[in-house]
CSV table of C-alpha atoms and ligand atoms in Angstrom, one decimal:
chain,number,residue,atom,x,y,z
A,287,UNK,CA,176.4,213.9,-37.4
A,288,UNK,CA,173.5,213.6,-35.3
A,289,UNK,CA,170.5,211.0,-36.1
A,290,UNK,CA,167.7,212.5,-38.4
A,291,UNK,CA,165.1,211.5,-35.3
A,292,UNK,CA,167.1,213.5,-32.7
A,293,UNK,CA,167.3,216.3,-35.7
A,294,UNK,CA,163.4,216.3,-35.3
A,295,UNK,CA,163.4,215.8,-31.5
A,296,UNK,CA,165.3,219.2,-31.5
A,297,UNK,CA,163.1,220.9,-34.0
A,298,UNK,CA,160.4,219.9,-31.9
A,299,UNK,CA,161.7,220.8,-28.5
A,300,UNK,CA,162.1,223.8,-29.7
A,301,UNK,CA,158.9,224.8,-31.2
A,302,UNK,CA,157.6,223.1,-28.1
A,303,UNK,CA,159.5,225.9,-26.3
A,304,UNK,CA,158.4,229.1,-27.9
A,305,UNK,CA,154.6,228.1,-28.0
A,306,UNK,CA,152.3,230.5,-26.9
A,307,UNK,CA,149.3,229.1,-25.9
A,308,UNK,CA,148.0,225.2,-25.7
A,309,UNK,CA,146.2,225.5,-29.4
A,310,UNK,CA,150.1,226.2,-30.6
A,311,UNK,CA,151.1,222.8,-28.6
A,312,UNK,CA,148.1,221.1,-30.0
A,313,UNK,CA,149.3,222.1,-33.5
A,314,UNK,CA,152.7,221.2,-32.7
A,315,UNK,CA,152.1,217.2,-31.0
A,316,UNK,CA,150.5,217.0,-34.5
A,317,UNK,CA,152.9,217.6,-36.8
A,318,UNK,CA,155.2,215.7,-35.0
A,319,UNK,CA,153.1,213.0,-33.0
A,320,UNK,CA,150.0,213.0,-35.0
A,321,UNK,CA,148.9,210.0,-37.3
A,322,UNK,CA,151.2,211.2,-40.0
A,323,UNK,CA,153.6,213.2,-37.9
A,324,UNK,CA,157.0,213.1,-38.3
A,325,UNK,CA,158.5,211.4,-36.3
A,326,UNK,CA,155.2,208.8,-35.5
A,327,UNK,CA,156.1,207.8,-40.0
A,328,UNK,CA,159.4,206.7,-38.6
A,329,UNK,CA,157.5,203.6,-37.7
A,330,UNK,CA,156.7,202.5,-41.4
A,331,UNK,CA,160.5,204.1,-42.5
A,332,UNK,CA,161.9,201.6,-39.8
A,333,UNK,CA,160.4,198.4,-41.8
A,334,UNK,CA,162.9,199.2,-44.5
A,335,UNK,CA,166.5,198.9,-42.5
A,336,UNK,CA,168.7,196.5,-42.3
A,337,UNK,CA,168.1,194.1,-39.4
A,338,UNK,CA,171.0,195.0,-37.1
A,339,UNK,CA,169.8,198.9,-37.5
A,340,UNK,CA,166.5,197.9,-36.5
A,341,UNK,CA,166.3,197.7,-32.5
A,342,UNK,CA,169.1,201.0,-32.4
A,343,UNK,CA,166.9,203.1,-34.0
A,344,UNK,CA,163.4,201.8,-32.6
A,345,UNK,CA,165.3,202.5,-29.2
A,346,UNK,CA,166.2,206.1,-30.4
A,347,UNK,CA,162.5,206.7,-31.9
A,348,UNK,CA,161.1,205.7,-28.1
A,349,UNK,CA,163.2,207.8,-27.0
A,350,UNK,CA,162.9,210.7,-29.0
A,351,UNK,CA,158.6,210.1,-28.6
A,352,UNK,CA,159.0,210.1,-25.2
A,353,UNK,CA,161.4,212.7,-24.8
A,354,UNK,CA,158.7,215.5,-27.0
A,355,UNK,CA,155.5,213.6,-25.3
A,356,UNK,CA,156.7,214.6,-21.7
A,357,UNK,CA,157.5,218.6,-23.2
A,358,UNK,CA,154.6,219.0,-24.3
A,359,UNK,CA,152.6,217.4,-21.4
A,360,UNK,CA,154.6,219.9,-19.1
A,361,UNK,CA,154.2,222.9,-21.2
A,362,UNK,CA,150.1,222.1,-20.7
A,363,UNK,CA,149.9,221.9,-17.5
A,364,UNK,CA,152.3,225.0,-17.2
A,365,UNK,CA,149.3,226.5,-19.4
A,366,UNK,CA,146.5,225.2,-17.2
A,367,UNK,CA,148.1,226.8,-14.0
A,368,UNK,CA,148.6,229.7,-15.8
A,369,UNK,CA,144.8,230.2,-16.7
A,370,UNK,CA,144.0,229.2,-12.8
A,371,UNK,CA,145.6,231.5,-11.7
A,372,UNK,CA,144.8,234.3,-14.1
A,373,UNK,CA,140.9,233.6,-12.7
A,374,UNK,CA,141.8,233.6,-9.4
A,375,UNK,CA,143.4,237.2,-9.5
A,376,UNK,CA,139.9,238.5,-10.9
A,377,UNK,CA,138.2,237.5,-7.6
A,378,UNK,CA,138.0,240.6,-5.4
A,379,UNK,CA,138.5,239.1,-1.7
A,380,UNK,CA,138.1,242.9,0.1
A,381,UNK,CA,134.1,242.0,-1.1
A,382,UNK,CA,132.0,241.6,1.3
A,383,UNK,CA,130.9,237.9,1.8
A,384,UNK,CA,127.1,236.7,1.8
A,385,UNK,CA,125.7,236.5,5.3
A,386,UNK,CA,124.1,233.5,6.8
A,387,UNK,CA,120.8,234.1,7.7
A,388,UNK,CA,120.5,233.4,11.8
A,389,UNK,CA,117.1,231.1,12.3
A,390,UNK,CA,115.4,231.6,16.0
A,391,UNK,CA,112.8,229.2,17.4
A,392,UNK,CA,109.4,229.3,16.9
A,393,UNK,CA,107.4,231.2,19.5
A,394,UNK,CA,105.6,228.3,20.9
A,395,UNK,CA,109.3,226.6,21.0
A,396,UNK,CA,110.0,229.4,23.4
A,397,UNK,CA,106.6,229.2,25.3
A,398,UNK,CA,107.4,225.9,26.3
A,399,UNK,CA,111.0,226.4,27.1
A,400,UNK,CA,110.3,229.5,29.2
A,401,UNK,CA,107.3,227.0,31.1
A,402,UNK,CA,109.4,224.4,31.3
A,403,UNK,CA,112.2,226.1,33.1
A,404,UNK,CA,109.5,227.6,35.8
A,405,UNK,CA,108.7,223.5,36.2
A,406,UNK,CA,112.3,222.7,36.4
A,407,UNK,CA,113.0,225.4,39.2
A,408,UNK,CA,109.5,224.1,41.1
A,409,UNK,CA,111.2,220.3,40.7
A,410,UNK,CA,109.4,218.7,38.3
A,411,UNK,CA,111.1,216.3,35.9
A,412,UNK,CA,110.3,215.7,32.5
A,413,UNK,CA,108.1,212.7,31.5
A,414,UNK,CA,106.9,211.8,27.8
A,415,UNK,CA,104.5,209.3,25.7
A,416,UNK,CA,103.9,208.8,22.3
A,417,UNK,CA,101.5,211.5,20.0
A,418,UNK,CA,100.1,207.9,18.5
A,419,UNK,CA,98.1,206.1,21.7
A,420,UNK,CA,95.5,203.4,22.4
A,421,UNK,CA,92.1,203.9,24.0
A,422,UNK,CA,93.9,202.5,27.5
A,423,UNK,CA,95.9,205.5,28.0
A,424,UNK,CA,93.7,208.6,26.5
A,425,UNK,CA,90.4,207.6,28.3
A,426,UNK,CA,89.7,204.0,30.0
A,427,UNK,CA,92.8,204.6,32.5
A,428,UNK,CA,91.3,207.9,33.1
A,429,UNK,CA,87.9,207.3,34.1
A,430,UNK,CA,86.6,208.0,31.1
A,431,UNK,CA,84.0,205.2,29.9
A,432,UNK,CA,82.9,204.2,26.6
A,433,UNK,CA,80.0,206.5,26.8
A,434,UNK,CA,81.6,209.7,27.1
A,435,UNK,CA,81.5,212.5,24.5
A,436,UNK,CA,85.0,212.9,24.4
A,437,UNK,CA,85.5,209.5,22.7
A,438,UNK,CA,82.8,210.1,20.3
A,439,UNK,CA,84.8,209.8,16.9
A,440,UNK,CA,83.4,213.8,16.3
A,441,UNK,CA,86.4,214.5,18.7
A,442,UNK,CA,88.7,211.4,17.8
A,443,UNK,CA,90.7,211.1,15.4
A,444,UNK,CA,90.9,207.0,15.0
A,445,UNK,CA,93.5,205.2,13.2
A,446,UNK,CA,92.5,201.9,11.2
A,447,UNK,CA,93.9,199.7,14.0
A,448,UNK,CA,91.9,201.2,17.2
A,449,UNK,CA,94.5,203.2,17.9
A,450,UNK,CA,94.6,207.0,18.3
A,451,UNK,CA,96.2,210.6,18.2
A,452,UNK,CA,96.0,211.9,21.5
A,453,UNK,CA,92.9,214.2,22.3
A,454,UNK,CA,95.0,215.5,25.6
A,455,UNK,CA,98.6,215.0,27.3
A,456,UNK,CA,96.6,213.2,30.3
A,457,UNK,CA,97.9,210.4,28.7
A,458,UNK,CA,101.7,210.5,30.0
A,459,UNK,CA,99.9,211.6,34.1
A,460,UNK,CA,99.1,207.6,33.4
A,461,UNK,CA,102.3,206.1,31.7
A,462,UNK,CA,104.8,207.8,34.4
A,463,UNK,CA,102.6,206.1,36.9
A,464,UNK,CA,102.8,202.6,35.6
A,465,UNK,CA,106.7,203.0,35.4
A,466,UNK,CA,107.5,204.5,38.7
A,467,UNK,CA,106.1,204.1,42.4
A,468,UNK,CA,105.1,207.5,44.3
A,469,UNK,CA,106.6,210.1,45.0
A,470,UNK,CA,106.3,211.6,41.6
A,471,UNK,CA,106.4,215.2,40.3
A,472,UNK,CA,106.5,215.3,36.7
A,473,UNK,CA,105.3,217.8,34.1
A,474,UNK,CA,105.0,216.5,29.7
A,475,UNK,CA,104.5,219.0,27.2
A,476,UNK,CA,103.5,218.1,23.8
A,477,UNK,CA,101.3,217.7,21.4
A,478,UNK,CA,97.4,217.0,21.1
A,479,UNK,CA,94.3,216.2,18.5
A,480,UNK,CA,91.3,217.0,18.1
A,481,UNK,CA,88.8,217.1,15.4
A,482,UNK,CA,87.6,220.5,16.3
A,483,UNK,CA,86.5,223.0,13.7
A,484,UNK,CA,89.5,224.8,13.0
A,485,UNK,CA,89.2,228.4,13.5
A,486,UNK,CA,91.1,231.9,15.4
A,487,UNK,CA,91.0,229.8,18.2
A,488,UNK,CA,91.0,226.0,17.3
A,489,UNK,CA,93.5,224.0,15.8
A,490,UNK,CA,93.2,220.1,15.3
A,491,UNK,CA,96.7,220.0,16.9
A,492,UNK,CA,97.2,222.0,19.6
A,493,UNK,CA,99.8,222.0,22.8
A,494,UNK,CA,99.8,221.8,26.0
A,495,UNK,CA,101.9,221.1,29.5
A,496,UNK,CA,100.7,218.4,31.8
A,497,UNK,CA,101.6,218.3,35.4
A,498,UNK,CA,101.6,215.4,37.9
A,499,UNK,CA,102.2,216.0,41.3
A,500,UNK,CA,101.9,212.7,43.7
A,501,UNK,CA,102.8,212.2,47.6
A,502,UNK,CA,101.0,211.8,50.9
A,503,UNK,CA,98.7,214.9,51.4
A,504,UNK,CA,99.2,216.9,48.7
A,505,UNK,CA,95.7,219.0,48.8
A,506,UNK,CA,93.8,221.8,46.6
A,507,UNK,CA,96.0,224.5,48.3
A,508,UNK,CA,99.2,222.7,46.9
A,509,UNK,CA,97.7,222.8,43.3
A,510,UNK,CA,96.3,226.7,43.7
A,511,UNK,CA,99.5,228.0,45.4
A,512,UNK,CA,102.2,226.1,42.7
A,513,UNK,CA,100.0,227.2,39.4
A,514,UNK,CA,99.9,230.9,40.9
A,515,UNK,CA,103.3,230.9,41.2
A,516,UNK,CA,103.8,229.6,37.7
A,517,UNK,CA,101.4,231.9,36.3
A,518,UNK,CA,103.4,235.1,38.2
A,519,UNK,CA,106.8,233.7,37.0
A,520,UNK,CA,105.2,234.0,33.9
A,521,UNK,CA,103.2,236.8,32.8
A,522,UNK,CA,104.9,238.7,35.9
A,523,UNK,CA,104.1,240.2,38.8
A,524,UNK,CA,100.5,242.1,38.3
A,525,UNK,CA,99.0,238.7,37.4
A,526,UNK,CA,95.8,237.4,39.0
A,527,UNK,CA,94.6,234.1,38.9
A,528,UNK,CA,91.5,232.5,39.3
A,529,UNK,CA,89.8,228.9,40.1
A,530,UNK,CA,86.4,228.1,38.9
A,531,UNK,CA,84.8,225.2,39.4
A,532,UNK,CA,84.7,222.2,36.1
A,533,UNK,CA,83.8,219.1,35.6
A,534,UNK,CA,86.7,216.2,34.4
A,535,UNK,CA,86.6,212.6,34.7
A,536,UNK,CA,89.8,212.4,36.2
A,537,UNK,CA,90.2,214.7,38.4
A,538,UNK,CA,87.7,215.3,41.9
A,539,UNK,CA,87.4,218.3,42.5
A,540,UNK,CA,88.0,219.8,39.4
A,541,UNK,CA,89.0,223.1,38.2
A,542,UNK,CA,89.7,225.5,35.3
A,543,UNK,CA,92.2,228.2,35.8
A,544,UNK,CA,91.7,231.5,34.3
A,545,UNK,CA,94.1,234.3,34.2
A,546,UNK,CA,94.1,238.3,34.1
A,547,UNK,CA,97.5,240.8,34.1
A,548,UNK,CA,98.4,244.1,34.1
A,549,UNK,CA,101.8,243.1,32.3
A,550,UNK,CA,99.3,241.8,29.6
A,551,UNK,CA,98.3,243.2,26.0
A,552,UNK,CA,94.5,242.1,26.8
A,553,UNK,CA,94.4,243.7,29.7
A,554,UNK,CA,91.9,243.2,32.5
A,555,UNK,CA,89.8,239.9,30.7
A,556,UNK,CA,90.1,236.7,32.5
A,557,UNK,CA,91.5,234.2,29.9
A,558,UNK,CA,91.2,230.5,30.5
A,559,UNK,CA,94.4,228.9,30.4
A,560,UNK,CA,94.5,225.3,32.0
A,561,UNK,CA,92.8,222.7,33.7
A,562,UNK,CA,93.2,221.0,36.7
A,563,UNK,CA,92.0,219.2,39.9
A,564,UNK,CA,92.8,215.9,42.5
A,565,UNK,CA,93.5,212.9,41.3
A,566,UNK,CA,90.3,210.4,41.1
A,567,UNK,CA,91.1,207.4,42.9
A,568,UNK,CA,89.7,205.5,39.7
A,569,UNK,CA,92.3,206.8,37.9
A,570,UNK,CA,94.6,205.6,41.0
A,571,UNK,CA,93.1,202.1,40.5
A,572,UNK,CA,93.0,202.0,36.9
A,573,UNK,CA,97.5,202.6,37.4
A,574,UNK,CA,97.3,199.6,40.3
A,575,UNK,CA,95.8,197.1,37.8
A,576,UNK,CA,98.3,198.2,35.3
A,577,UNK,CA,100.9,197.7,37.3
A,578,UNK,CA,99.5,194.4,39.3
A,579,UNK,CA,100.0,195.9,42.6
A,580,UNK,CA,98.6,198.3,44.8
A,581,UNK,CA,101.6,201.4,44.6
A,582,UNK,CA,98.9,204.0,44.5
A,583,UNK,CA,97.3,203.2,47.4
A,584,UNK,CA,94.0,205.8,47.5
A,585,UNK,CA,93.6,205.6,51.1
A,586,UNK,CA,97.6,206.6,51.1
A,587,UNK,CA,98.4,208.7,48.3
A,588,UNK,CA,97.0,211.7,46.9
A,589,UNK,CA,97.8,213.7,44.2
A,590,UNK,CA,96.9,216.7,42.0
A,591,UNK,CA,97.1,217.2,38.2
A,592,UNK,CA,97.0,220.3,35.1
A,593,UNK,CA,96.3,220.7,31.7
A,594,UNK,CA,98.0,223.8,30.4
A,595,UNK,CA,96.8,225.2,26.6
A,596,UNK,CA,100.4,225.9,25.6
A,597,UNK,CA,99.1,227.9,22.2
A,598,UNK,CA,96.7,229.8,24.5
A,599,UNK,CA,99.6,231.1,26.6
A,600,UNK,CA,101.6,231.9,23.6
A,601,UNK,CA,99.0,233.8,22.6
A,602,UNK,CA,98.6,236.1,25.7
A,603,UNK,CA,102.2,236.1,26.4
A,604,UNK,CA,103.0,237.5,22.6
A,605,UNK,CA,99.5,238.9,22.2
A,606,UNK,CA,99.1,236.9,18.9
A,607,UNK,CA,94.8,237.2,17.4
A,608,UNK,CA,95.1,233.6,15.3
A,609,UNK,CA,96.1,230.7,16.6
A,610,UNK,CA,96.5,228.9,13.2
A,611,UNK,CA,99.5,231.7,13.0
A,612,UNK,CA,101.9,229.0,14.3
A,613,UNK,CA,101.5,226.2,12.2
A,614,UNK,CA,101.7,228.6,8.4
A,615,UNK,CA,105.2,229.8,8.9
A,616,UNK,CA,105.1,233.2,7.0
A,617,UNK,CA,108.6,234.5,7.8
A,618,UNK,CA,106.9,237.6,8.3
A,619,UNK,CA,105.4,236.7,11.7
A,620,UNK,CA,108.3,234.2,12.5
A,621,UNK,CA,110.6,237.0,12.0
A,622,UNK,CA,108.9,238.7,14.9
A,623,UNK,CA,109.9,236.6,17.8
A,624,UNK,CA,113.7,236.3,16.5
B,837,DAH,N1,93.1,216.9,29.8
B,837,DAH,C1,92.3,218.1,29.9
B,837,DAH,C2,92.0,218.7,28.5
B,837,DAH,O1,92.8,218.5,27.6
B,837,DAH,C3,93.0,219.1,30.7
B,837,DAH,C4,93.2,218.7,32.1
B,837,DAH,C5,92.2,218.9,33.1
B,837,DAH,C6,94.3,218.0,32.5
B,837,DAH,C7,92.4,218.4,34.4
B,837,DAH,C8,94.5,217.6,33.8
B,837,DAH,C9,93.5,217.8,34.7
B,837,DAH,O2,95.6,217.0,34.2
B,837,DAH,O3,93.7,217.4,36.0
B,837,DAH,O4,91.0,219.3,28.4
């Protein structure tokens, strides 16, 4: 005759078996395991045997918990698989998936990467300086004294501590010469400030290219024959280009290149694109002191230099009418140059 508690086990086992669903199990674990349940009131009926019956049946009433705990426990997660996998067979994998939409890089991204790679192929090396400079590098270094417009604060934009955002990339001609000797052939691109009245053509940050060509007689047909070449490899052939005559504290002579070409949107107008001109030995001097010694000998060394206008290029090359176009990314005209 078997025990009353393995009677209920059984019973339970059984029901356990032919639930349905896990509200049928729930209902189940109650009326057996519940507060009141069955088998759980075996507890209090326990307090009434005889003490050698005691540990027998408490051992059989573990038992038999245990034994209808771990049923129902399986026959859950048996459930739980069950409604996994009921979900999964409703997803239709012959859909077709969401596409990622494939970003491209902004068109002055690509200005400077086509501009750079004419550089490279010419031999220049990259060089770079900081968009945050002091008075040194943007204008005393470059023969540009206290007086000049230029660092009138109309044009400046100053930061509390003296420092300032750099009104041209002239900067980096004078930090690649205080870390390295001559021969030098380096180009920067990057940006520049201003506090110019913005407008279709003006922008208080703009881009450009510089260039920095140093060795023993480089001359004015050195800097007119390597920008016409860059200017051809640019806009293609077709392209004229033009040298008229400027005025920059840095440079003696100075010049302002403007360009014209077939290939181009705008036709037969000369557009000014850069600026350029020989080295001023002041500026030659100014490097010297920096460094403490006299590497860029003026008697010994000459050199030429550029400004390009980076948006201004980007705006020929692509024939785009507003230059504050770049910086207000509507996908729209983004989605033109992809
Ligand atoms: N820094 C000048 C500007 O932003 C452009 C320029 C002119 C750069 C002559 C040069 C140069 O290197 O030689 O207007």
């Amino acid at each position: 005759m078997p025990h009353p508690l393995e009677q209920l086990r059984d019973e339970a086992l059984r029901q356990i078996e032919s639930a349905t669903d896990e509200q049928a199990l729930e209902t189940t674990r109650v009326k057996y395991l519940g507060r009141s349940g069955s088998i759980s009131s075996w507890g209090e009926k326990m307090k009434a045997l005889a003490k050698e019956e005691k540990p027998v049946v408490g051992k059989l009433l573990n038992e038999v918990r245990n034994a209808v705990t771990a049923a129902i426990e399986s026959h859950n997660a048996q459930f739980h698989l069950q409604k996994e996998s009921g979900a999964l067979a409703k997803i239709d994998i012959s859909l077709p998936g969401t596409p990622h939409e494939i970003g491209s890089l902004h068109p002055l991204h690509q200005m400077h990467e086509r501009a750079i790679q004419i550089f490279r192929r010419m031999g220049f090396a990259l060089a770079e300086g900081p968009d945050v400079e002091t008075e040194w590098y943007c204008f005393d270094a470059l023969n540009t004294p206290p007086d000049h417009p230029a660092r009138n604060e109309q044009d400046t934009f100053y930061l509390s501590d003296g420092r300032l955002l750099r009104t041209h990339t002239s900067t980096v001609q004078i930090r690649a010469m205080e870390s390295a000797p001559p021969p030098l052939r380096v180009i920067a691109s990057g940006a520049a400030y201003r506090r110019d009245e913005v407008d279709a053509t003006h922008s208080a940050q703009f881009h450009q290219i510089e260039g920095l060509y140093v060795d023993e007689n480089v001359s004015v047909a050195d800097l007119k024959g390597e920008l016409e070449f860059f200017m051809r490899e640019l806009f293609g052939p077709g392209t004229d280009v033009q040298f008229r005559p400027h005025y920059f504290p840095f440079t003696e002579p100075s010049l302002e290149v403007y360009v014209r070409s077939k290939a181009l949107k705008r036709g037969e107008q000369w557009i000014e694109v850069a600026g350029c001109g020989m080295v001023h030995p002041a500026v030659f001097e100014a490097v010297n002191k920096a460094r403490d010694d006299k590497a860029y000998d003026p008697e010994k060394w000459s050199g030429y230099a550029f400004g390009l206008g980076m948006d201004r290029l980007a705006m020929i090359l692509f024939d785009i009418p507003d230059i504050r176009l770049f910086a207000q990314n509507d996908l729209r005209f983004l989605r033109q140059f992809a």
